[in-house]
Coordinates of N, CA and C and ligand atoms in Angstrom, one line a residue:
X1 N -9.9 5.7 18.5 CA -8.7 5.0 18.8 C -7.6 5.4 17.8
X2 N -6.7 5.9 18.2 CA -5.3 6.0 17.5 C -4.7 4.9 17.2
X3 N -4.8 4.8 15.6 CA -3.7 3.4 15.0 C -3.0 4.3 14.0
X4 N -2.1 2.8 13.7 CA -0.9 3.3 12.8 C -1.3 2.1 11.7
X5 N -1.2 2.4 10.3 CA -0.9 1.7 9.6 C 0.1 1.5 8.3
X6 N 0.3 0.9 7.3 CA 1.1 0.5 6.5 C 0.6 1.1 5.0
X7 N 1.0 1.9 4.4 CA 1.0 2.1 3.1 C 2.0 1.9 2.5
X8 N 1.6 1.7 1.2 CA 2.3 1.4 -0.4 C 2.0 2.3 -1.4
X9 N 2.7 2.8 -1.7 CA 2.7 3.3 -3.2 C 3.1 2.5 -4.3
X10 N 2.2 1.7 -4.9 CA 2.6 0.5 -6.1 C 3.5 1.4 -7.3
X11 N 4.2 0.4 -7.9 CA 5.4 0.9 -8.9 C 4.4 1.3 -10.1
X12 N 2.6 1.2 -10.5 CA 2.4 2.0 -11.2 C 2.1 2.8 -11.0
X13 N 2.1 3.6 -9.9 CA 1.9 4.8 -9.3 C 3.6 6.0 -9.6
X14 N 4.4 5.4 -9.1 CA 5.6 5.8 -8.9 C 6.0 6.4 -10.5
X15 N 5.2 5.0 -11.5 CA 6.1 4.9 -12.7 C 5.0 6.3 -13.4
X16 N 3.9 7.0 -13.0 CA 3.3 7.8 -13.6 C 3.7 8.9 -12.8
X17 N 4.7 9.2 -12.1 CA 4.7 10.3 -10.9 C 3.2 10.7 -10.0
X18 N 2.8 10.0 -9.6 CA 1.7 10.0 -8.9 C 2.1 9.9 -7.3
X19 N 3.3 10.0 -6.8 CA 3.3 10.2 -5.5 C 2.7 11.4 -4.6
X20 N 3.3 12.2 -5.1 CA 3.0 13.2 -4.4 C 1.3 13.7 -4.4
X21 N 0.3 13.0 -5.6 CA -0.6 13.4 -5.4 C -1.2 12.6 -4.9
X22 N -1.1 11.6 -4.6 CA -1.8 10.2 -3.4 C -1.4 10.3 -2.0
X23 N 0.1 10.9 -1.6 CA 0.3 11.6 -0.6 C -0.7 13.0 -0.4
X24 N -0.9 13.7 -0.8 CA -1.8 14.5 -0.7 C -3.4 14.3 -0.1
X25 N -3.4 13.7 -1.0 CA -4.8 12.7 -0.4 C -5.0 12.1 0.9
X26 N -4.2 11.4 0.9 CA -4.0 10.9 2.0 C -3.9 11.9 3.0
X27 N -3.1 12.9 3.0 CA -2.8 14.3 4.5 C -4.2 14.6 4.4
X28 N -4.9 15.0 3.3 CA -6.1 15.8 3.1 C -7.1 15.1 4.2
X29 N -7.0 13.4 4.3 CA -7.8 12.9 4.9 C -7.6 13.0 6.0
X30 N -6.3 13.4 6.7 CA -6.1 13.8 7.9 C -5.0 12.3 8.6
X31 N -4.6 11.8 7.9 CA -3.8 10.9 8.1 C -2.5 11.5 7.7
X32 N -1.5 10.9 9.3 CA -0.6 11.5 9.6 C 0.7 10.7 9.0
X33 N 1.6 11.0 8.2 CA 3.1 10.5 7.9 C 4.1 10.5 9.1
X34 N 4.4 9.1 9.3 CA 4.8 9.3 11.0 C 6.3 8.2 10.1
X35 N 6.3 7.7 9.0 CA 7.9 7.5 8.5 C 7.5 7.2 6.8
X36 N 8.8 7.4 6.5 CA 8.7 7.3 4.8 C 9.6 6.7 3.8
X37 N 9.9 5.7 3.3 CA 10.8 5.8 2.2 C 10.4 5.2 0.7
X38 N 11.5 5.4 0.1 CA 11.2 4.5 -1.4 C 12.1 3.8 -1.5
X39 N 11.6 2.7 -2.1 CA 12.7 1.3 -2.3 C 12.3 0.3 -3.6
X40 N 13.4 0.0 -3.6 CA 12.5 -1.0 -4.9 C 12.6 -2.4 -4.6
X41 N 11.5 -3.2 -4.3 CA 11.6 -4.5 -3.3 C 12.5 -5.8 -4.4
X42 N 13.3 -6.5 -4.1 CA 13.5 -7.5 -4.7 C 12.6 -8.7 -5.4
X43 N 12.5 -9.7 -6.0 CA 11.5 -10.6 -5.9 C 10.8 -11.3 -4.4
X44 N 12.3 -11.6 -4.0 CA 12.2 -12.2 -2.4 C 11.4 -11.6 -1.7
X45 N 11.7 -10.0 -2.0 CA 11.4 -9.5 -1.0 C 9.5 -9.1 -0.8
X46 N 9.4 -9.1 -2.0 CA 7.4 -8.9 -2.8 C 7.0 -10.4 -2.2
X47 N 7.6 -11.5 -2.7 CA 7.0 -12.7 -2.2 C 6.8 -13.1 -0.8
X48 N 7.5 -12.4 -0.4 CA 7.6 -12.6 1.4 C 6.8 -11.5 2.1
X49 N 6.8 -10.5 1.6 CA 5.8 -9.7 1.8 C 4.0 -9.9 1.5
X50 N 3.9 -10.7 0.3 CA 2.3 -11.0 0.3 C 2.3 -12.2 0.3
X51 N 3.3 -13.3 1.7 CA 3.2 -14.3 1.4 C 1.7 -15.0 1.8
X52 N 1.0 -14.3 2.3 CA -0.5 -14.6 2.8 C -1.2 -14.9 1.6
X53 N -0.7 -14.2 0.4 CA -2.0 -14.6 -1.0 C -0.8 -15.8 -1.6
X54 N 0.1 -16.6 -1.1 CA 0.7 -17.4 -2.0 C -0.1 -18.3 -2.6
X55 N -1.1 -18.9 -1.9 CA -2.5 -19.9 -2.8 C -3.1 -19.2 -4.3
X56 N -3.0 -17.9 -4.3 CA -4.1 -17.3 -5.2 C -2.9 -17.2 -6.2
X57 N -4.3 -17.6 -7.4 CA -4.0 -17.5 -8.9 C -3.1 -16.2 -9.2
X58 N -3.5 -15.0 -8.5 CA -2.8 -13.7 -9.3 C -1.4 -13.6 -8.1
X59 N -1.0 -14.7 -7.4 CA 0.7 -14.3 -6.8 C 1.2 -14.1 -7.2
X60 N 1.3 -15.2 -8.5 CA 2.8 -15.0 -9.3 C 2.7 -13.4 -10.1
X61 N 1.8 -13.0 -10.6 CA 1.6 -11.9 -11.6 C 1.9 -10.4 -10.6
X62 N 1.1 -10.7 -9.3 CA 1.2 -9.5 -8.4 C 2.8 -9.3 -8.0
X63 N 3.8 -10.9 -7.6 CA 4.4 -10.3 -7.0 C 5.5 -9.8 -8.0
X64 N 5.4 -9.9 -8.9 CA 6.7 -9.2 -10.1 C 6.1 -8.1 -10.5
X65 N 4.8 -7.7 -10.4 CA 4.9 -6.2 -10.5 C 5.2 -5.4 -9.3
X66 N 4.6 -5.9 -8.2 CA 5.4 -5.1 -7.1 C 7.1 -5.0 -7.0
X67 N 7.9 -6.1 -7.9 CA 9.4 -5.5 -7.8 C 9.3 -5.3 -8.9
X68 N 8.6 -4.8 -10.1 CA 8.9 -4.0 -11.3 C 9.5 -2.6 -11.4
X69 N 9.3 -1.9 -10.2 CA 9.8 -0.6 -10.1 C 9.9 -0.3 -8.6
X70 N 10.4 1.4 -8.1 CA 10.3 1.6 -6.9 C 8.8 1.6 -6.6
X71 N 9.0 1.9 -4.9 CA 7.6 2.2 -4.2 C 7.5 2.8 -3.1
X72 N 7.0 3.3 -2.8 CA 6.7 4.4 -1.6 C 6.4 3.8 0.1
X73 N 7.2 3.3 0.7 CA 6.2 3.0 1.8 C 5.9 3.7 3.2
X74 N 5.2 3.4 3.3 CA 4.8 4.6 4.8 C 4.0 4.2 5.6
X75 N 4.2 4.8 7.3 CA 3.5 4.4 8.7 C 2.5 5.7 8.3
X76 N 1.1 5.3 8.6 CA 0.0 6.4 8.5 C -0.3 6.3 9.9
X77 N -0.8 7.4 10.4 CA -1.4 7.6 12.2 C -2.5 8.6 12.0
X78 N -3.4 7.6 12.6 CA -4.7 8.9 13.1 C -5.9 7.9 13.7
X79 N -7.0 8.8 14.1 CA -8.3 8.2 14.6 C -8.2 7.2 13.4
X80 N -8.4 5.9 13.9 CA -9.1 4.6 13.5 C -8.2 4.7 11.8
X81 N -7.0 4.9 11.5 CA -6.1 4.8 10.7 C -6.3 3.5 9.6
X82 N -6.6 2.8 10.0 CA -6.7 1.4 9.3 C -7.8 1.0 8.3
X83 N -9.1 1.8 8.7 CA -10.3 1.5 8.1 C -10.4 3.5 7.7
X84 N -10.0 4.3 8.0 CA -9.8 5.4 7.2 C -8.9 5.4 6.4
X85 N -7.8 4.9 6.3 CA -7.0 4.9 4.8 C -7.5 3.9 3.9
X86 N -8.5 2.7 4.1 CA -9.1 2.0 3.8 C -10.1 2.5 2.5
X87 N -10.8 3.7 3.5 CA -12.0 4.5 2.5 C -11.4 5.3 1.9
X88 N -9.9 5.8 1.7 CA -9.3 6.8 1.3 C -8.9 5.8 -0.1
X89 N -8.5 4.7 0.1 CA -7.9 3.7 -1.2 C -9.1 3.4 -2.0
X90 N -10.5 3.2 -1.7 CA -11.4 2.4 -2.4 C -11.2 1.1 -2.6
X91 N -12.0 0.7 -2.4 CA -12.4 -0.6 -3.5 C -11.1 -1.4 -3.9
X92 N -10.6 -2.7 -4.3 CA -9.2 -3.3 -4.3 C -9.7 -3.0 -6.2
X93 N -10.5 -3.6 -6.6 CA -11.3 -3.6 -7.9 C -11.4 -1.6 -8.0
X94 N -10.6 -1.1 -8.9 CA -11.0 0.2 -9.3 C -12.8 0.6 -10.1
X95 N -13.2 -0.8 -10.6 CA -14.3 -0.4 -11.0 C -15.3 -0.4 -10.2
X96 N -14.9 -0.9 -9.2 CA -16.3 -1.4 -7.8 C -15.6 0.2 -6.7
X97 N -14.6 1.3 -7.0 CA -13.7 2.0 -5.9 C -15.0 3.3 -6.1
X98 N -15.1 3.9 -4.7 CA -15.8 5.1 -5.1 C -15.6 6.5 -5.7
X99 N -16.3 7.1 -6.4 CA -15.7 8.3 -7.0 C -14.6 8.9 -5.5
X100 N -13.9 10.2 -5.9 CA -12.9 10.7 -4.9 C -12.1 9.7 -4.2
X101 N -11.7 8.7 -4.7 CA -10.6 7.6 -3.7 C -9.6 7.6 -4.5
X102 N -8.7 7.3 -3.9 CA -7.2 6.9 -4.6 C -7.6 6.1 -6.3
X103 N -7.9 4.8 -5.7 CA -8.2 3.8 -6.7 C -9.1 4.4 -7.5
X104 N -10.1 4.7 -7.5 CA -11.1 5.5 -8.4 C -10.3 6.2 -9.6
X105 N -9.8 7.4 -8.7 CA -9.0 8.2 -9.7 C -7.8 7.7 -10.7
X106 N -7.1 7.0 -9.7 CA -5.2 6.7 -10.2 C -5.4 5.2 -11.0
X107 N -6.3 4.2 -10.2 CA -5.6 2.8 -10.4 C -6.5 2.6 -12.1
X108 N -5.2 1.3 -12.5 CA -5.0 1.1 -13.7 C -6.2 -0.1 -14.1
X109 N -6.6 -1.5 -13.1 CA -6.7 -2.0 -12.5 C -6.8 -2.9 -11.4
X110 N -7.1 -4.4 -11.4 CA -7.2 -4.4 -10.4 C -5.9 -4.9 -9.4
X111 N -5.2 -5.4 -10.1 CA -3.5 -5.6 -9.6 C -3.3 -4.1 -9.7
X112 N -2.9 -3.6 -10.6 CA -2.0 -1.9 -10.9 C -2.9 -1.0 -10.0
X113 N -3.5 -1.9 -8.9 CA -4.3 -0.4 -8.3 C -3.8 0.7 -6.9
X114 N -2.5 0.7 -7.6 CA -1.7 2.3 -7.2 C -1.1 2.3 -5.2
X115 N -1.7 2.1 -4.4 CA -1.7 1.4 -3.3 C -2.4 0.5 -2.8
X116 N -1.7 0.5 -1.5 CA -1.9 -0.9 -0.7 C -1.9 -0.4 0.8
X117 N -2.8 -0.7 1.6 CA -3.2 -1.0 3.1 C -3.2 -1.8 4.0
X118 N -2.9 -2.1 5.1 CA -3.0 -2.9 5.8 C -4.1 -3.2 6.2
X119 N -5.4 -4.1 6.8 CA -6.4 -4.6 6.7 C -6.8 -4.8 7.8
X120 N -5.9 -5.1 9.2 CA -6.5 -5.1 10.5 C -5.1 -4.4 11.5
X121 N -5.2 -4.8 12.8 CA -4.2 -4.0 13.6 C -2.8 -5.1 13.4
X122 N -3.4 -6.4 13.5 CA -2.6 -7.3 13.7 C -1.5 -7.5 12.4
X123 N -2.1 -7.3 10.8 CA -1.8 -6.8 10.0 C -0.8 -5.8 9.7
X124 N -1.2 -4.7 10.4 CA -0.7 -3.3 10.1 C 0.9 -3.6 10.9
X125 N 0.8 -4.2 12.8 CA 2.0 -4.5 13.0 C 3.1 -5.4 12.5
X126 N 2.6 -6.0 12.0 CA 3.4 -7.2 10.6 C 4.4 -6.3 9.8
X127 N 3.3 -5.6 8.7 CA 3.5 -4.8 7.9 C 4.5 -3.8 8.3
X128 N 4.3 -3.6 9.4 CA 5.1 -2.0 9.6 C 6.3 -2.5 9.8
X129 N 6.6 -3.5 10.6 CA 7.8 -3.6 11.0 C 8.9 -4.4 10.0
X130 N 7.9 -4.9 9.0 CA 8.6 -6.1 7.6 C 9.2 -4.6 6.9
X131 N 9.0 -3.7 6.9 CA 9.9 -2.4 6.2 C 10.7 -1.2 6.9
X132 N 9.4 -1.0 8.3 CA 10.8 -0.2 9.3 C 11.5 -0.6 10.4
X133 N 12.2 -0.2 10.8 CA 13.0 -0.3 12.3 C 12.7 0.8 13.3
X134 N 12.6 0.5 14.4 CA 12.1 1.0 15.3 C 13.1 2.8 15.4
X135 N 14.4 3.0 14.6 CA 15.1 3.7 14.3 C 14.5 4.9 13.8
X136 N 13.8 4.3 12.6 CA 12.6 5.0 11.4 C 11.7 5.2 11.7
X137 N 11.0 5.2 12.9 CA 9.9 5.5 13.0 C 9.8 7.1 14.0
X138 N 10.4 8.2 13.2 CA 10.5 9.1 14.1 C 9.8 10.0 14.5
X139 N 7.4 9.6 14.1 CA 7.1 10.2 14.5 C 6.3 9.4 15.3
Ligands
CMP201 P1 -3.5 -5.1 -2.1 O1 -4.4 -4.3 -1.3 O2 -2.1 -4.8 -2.1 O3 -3.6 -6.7 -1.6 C1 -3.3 -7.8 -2.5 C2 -3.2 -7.3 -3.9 O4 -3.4 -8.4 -4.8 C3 -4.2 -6.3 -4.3 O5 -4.0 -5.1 -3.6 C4 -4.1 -6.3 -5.8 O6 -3.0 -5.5 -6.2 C5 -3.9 -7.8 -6.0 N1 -5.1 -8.5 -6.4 C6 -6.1 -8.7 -5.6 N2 -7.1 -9.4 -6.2 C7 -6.6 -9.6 -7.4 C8 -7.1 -10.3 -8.5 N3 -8.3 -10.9 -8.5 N4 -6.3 -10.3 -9.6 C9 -5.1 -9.7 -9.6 N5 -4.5 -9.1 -8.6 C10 -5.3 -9.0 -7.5

């Protein structure tokens, strides 16, 4: 099944110049860049975006590093997209991530861990559309 999902490049990724090698990764796995930008989210705009973990202890901490710096976000496309960029990220915990994964390699821990995924389909259309317009999406 062809899905589309939502990537992140976290601002500790960006702030080590690690884009282009986590994009890499990501193509290697065969997942497709179908739109792309960088932005640096406001506070508003981080809290409204993970407003799903507002209950959890680490909101306030997650969402001021997500507008600490820019970030990369991007529509991914391919067979089963959502649970393949999934195994491509590892583990949310870098110490629990498997060797060859994003998080394995890049993340700092378990907040700083470099990107972010969307989690189901229902997710992924949330996600996609809280950053593009149907304009942006030109593949
Ligand atoms: P992400 O996949 O973007 O989804 C929610 C984010 O919250 C997660 O990655 C981490 O950056 C962060 N996160 C999840 N669990 C914790 C935790 N226990 N402590 C701090 N941050 C967390």
């Amino acid at each position: 099944m062809i899905q589309k999902t939502l990537s992140i490049i976290k601002p500790d990724a960006t702030e080590r110049n690690l884009q282009g090698a986590i994009l890499k990764m990501i193509q290697e796995a065969g997942l497709k860049i179908t739109a792309m930008k960088m932005i640096h989210m406001t506070r508003t705009q981080a809290r409204s975006f993970y407003a799903v973990h507002s209950d959890k202890p680490f909101f306030d901490s997650l969402t001021e590093f997500m507008c600490s710096g820019p970030v990369v976000v991007s529509v991914l496309e391919g067979e089963n997209a959502i649970s393949s960029y999934r195994q491509v990220m590892g583990a949310t915990n870098p110490d629990k991530a498997d060797p060859g994964t994003i998080r394995k390699t890049y993340a700092l821990d378990i907040e700083r861990n470099s990107v972010h995924g969307s989690d189901s389909p229902e997710t992924a259309e949330v996600e996609i559309s809280y950053f593009f317009s149907q304009l942006e999406m030109a593949g």
